[in-house]
mmCIF file of C-alpha atoms in Angstrom:
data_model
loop_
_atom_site.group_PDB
_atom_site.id
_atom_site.type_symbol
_atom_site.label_atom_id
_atom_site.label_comp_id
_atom_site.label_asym_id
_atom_site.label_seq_id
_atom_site.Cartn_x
_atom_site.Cartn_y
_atom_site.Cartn_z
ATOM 1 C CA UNK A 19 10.273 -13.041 -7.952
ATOM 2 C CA UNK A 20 6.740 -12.231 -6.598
ATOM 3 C CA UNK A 21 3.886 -10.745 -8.658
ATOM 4 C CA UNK A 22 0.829 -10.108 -8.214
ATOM 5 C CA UNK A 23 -2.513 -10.328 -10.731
ATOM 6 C CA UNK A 24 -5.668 -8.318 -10.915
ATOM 7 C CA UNK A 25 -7.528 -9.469 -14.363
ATOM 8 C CA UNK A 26 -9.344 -7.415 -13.822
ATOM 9 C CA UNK A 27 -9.545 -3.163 -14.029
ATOM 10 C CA UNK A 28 -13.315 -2.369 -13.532
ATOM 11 C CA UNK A 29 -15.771 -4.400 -11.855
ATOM 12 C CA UNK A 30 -19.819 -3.419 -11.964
ATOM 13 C CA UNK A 31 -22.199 -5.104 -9.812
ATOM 14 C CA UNK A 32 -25.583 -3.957 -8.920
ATOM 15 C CA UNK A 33 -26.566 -2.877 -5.055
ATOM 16 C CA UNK A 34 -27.407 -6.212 -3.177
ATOM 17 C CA UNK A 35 -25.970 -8.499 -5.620
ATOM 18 C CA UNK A 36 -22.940 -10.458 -4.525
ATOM 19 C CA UNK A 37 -19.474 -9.275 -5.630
ATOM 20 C CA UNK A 38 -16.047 -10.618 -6.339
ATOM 21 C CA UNK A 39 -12.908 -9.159 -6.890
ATOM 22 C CA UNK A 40 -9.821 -11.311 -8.506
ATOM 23 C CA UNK A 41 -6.944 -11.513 -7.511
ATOM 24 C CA UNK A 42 -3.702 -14.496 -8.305
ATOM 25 C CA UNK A 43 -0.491 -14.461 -6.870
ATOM 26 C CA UNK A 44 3.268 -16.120 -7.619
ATOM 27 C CA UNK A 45 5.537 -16.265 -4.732
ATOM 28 C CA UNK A 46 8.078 -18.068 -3.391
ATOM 29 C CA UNK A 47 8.066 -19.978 -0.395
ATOM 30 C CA UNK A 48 4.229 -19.114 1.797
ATOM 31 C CA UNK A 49 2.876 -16.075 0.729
ATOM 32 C CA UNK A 50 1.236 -13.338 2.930
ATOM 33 C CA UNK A 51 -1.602 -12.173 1.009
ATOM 34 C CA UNK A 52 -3.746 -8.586 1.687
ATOM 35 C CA UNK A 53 -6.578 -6.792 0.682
ATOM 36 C CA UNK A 54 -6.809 -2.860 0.860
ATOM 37 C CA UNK A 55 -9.134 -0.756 -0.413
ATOM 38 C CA UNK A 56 -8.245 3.230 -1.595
ATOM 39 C CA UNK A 57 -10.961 6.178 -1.672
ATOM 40 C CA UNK A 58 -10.501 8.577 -4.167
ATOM 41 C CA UNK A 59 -7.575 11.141 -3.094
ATOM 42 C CA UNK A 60 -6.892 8.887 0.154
ATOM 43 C CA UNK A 61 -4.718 6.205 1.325
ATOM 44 C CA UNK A 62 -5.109 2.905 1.587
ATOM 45 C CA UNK A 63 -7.357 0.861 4.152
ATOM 46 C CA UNK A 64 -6.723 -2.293 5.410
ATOM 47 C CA UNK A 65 -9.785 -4.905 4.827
ATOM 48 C CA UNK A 66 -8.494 -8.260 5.312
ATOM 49 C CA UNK A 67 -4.882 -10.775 5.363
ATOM 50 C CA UNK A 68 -4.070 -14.083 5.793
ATOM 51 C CA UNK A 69 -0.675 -15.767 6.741
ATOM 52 C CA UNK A 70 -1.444 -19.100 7.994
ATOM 53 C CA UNK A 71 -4.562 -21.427 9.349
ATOM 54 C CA UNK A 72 -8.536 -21.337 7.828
ATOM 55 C CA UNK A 73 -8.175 -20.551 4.353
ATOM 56 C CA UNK A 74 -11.267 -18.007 4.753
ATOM 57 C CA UNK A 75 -10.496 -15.255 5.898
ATOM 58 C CA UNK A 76 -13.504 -12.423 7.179
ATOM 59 C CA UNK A 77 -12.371 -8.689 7.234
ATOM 60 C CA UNK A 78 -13.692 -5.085 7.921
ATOM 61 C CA UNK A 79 -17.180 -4.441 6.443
ATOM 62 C CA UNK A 80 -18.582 -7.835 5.681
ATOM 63 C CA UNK A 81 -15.187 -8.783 3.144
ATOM 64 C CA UNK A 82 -13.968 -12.113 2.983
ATOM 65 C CA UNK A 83 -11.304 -13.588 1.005
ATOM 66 C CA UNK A 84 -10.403 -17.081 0.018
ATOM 67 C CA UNK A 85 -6.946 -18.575 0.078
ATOM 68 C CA UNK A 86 -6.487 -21.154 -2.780
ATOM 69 C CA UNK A 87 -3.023 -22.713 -3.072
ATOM 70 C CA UNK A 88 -3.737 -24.963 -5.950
ATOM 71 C CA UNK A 89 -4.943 -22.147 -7.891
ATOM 72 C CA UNK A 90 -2.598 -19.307 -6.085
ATOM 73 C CA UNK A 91 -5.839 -17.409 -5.811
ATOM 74 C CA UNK A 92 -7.142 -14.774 -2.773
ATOM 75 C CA UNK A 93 -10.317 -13.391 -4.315
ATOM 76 C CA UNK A 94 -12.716 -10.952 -2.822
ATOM 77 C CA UNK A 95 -16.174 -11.693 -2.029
ATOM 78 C CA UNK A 96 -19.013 -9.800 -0.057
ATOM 79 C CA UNK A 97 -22.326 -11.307 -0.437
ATOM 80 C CA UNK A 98 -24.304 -7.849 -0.565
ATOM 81 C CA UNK A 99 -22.904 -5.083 -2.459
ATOM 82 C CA UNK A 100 -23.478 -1.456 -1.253
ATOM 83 C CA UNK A 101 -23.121 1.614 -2.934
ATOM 84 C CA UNK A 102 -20.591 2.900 -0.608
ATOM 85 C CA UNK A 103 -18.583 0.094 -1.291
ATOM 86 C CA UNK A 104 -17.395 1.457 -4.636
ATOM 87 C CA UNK A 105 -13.646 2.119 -4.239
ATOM 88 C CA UNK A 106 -10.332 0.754 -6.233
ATOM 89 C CA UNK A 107 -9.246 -2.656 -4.477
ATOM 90 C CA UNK A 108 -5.504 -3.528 -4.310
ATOM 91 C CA UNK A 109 -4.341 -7.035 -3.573
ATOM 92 C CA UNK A 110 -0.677 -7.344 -2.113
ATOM 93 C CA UNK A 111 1.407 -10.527 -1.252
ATOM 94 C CA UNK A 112 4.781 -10.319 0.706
ATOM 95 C CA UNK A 113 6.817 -13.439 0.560
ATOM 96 C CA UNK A 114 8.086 -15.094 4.348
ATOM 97 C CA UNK A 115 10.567 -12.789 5.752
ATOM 98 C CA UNK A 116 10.308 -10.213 2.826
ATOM 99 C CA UNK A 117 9.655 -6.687 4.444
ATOM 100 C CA UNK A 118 7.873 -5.045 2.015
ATOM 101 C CA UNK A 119 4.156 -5.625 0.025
ATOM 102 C CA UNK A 120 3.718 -6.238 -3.589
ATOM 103 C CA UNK A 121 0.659 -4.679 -4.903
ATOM 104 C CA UNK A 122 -1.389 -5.813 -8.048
ATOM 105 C CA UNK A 123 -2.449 -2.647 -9.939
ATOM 106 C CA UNK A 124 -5.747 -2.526 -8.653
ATOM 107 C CA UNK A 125 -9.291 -3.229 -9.625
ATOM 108 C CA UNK A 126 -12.039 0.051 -9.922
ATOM 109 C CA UNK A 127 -15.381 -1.278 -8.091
ATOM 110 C CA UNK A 128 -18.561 0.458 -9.396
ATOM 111 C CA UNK A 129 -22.069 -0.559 -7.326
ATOM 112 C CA UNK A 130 -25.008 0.647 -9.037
ATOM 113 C CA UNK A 131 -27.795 1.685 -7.243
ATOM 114 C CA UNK B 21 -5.152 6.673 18.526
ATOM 115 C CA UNK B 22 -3.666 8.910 15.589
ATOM 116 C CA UNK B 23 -3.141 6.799 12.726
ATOM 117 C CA UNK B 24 -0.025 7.482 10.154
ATOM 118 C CA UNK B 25 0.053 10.764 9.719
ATOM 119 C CA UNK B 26 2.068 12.361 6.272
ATOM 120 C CA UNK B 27 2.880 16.292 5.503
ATOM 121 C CA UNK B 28 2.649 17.873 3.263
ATOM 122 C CA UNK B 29 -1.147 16.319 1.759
ATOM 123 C CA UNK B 30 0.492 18.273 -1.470
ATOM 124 C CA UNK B 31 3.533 19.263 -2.981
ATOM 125 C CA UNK B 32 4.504 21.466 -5.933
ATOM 126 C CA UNK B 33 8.030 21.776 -6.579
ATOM 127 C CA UNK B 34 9.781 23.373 -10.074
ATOM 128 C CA UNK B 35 12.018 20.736 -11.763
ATOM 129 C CA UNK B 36 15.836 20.828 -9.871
ATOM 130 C CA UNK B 37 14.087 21.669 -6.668
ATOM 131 C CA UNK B 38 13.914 19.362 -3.466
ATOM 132 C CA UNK B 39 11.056 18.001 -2.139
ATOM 133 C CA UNK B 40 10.655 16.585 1.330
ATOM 134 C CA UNK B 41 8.142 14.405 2.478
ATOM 135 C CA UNK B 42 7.163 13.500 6.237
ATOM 136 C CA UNK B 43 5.618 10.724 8.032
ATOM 137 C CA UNK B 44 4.900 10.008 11.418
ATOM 138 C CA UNK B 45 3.837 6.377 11.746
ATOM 139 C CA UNK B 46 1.162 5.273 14.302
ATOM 140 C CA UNK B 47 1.832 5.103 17.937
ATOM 141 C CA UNK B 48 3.749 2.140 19.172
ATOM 142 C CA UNK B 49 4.875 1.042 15.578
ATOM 143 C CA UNK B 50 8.887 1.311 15.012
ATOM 144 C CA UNK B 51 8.801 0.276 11.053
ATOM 145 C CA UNK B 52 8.693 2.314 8.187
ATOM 146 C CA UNK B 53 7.619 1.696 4.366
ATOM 147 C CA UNK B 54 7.506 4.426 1.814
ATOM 148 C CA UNK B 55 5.548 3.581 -1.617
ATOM 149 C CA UNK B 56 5.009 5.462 -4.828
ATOM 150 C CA UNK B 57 2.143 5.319 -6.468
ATOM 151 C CA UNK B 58 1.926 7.107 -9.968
ATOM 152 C CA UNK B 59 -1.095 7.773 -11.452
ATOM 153 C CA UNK B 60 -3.478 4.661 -12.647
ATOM 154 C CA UNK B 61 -0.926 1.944 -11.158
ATOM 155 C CA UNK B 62 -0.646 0.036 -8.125
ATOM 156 C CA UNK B 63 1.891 1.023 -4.881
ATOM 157 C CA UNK B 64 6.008 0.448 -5.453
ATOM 158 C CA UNK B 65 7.788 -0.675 -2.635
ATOM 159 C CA UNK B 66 10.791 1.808 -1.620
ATOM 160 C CA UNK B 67 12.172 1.573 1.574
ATOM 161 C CA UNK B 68 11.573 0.062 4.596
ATOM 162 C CA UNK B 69 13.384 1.862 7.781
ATOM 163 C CA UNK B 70 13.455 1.139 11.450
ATOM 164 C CA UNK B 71 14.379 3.665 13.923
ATOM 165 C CA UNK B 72 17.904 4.822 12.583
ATOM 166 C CA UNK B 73 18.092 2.267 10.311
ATOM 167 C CA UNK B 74 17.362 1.493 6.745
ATOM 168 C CA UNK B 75 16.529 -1.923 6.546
ATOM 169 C CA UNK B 76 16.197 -2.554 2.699
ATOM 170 C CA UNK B 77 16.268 -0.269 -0.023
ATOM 171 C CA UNK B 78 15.348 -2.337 -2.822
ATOM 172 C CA UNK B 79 13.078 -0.082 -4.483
ATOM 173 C CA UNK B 80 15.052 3.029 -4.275
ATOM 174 C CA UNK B 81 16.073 4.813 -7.482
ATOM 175 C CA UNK B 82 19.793 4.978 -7.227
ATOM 176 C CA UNK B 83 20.169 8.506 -7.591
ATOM 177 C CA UNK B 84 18.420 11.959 -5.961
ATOM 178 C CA UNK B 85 16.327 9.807 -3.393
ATOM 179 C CA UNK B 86 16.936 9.362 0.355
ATOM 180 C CA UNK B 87 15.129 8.367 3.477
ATOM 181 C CA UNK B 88 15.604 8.595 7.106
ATOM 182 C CA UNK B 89 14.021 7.215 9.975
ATOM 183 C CA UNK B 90 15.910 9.615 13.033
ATOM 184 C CA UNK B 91 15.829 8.269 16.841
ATOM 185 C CA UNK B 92 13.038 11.522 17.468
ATOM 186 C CA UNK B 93 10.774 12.740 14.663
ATOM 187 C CA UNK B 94 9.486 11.849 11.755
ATOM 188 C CA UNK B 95 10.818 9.608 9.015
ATOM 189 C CA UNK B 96 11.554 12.019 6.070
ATOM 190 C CA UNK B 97 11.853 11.017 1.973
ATOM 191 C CA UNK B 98 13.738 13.121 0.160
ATOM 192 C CA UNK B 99 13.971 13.827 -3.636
ATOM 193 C CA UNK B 100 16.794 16.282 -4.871
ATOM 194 C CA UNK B 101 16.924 17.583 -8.243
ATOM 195 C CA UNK B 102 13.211 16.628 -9.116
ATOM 196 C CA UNK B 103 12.137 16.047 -12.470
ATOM 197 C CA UNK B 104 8.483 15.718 -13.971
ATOM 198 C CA UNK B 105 8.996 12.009 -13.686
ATOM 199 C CA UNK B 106 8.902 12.111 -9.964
ATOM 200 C CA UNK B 107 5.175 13.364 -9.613
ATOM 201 C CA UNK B 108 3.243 11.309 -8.121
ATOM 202 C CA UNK B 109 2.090 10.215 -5.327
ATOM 203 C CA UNK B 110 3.954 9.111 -1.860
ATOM 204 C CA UNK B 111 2.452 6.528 0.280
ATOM 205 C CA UNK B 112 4.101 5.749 4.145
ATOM 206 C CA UNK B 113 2.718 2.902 6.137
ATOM 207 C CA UNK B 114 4.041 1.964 9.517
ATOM 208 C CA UNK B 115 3.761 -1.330 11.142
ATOM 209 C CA UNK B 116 4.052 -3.231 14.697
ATOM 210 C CA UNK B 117 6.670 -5.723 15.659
ATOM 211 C CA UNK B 118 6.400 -8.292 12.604
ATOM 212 C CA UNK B 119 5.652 -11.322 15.368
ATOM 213 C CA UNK B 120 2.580 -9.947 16.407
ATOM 214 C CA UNK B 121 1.344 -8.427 12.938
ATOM 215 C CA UNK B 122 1.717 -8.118 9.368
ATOM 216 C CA UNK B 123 -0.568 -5.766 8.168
ATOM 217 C CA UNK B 124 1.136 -2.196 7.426
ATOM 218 C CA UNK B 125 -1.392 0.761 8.213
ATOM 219 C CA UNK B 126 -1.252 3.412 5.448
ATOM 220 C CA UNK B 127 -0.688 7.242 5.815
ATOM 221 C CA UNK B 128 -3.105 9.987 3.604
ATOM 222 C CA UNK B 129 -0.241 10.279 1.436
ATOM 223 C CA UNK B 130 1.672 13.320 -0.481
ATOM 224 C CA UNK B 131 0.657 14.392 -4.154
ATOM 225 C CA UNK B 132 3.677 15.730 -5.517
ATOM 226 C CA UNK B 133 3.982 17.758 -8.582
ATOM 227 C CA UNK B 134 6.854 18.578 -10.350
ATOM 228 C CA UNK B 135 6.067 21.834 -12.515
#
């Protein structure tokens, strides 16, 4: 079975400061791991994947994410935090060959100004 | 080029009422996912269609819901029979051929409420 983990439901960083949003996975077999981001009353955005190759992986609007097997980890990271950047994040994995995503339940980013 | 594009953006619908939801996916794309999302919680897979074809229906509840994906128009969800536990909101996402991309592009979505 395949889940997904966000530890985390709100997330505050200040504007300019570096952020990071958590995210662990359990799959079986090589995972397939996503990052989308959802505005209020809108769908969801794709920022970022990775399926094979450099485990860091650079996405829309200065994102990156970090594949770690030995800790089943894909966090979030931007290095400068803007106020526009406050959203809910959603992590999904899909196993090899699966069709669908599994989604985490999301994590509310706040920037402060 | 139009991304997925869902209708209606909102839904109310009295309880033992049907509610049908559209979705045309992005140009080019042939596959299908509907999600749920209800409120405070993370996307369900539902279904995942191809032209014609429903591929897997894992995450379909048993009873009241169906989905089509028709050679011409849109791929439609449809609840019969709602009840207030079916408000929520809908979620399509289309994708490419799975060789040459994984990432499934997601539709505005439909807010249904069950009154």
């Amino acid at each position: 079975a395949q889940s997904v983990a966000q530890p985390e439901d709100q997330v505050n960083v200040a504007e300019g400061n570096p952020l990071t949003v958590k995210c662990t996975y359990s799959v079986s077999g090589n995972p397939y791991l996503f990052w989308y981001v959802q505005y209020p009353n809108r769908g969801l955005q794709f920022l970022l994947k990775y399926i094979t190759g450099d485990n860091l992986v650079k996405g829309s609007y200065g994102f990156e994410a970090e594949f770690n097997k030995s800790q089943t980890s894909f966090h979030l990271k931007k290095p400068s935090a803007l106020v526009s950047d406050s959203a809910l994040y959603f992590c999904a994995v899909s196993q090899t060959g699966a069709n669908n995503l599994f989604f985490g339940t999301g994590t509310r980013l706040t920037v402060i100004p | 080029n139009a991304g997925v594009m869902q209708n209606p953006r909102h839904l109310v619908r009295r309880r033992g009422q049907e509610a049908r939801l559209r979705c045309s996916p992005m140009k080019g794309h042939s596959h299908v996912y509907w999600y749920r999302q209800l409120p405070e919680e993370g996307l369900k897979f539902m279904v995942y269609l191809q032209k014609e074809n429903i591929i897997d229906e894992s995450g379909m509840p048993k009873e009241r819901f169906s989905a089509e994906f028709p050679k011409e128009g849109p791929s439609i969800l449809r609840i019969q029979q709602v009840v207030r536990g079916d408000s929520a909101a809908y979620f399509c996402a289309s994708s490419g051929d799975r060789g040459q991309t994984y990432e499934q592009y997601f539709g505005p979505g439909t807010r249904l409420t069950v009154t």
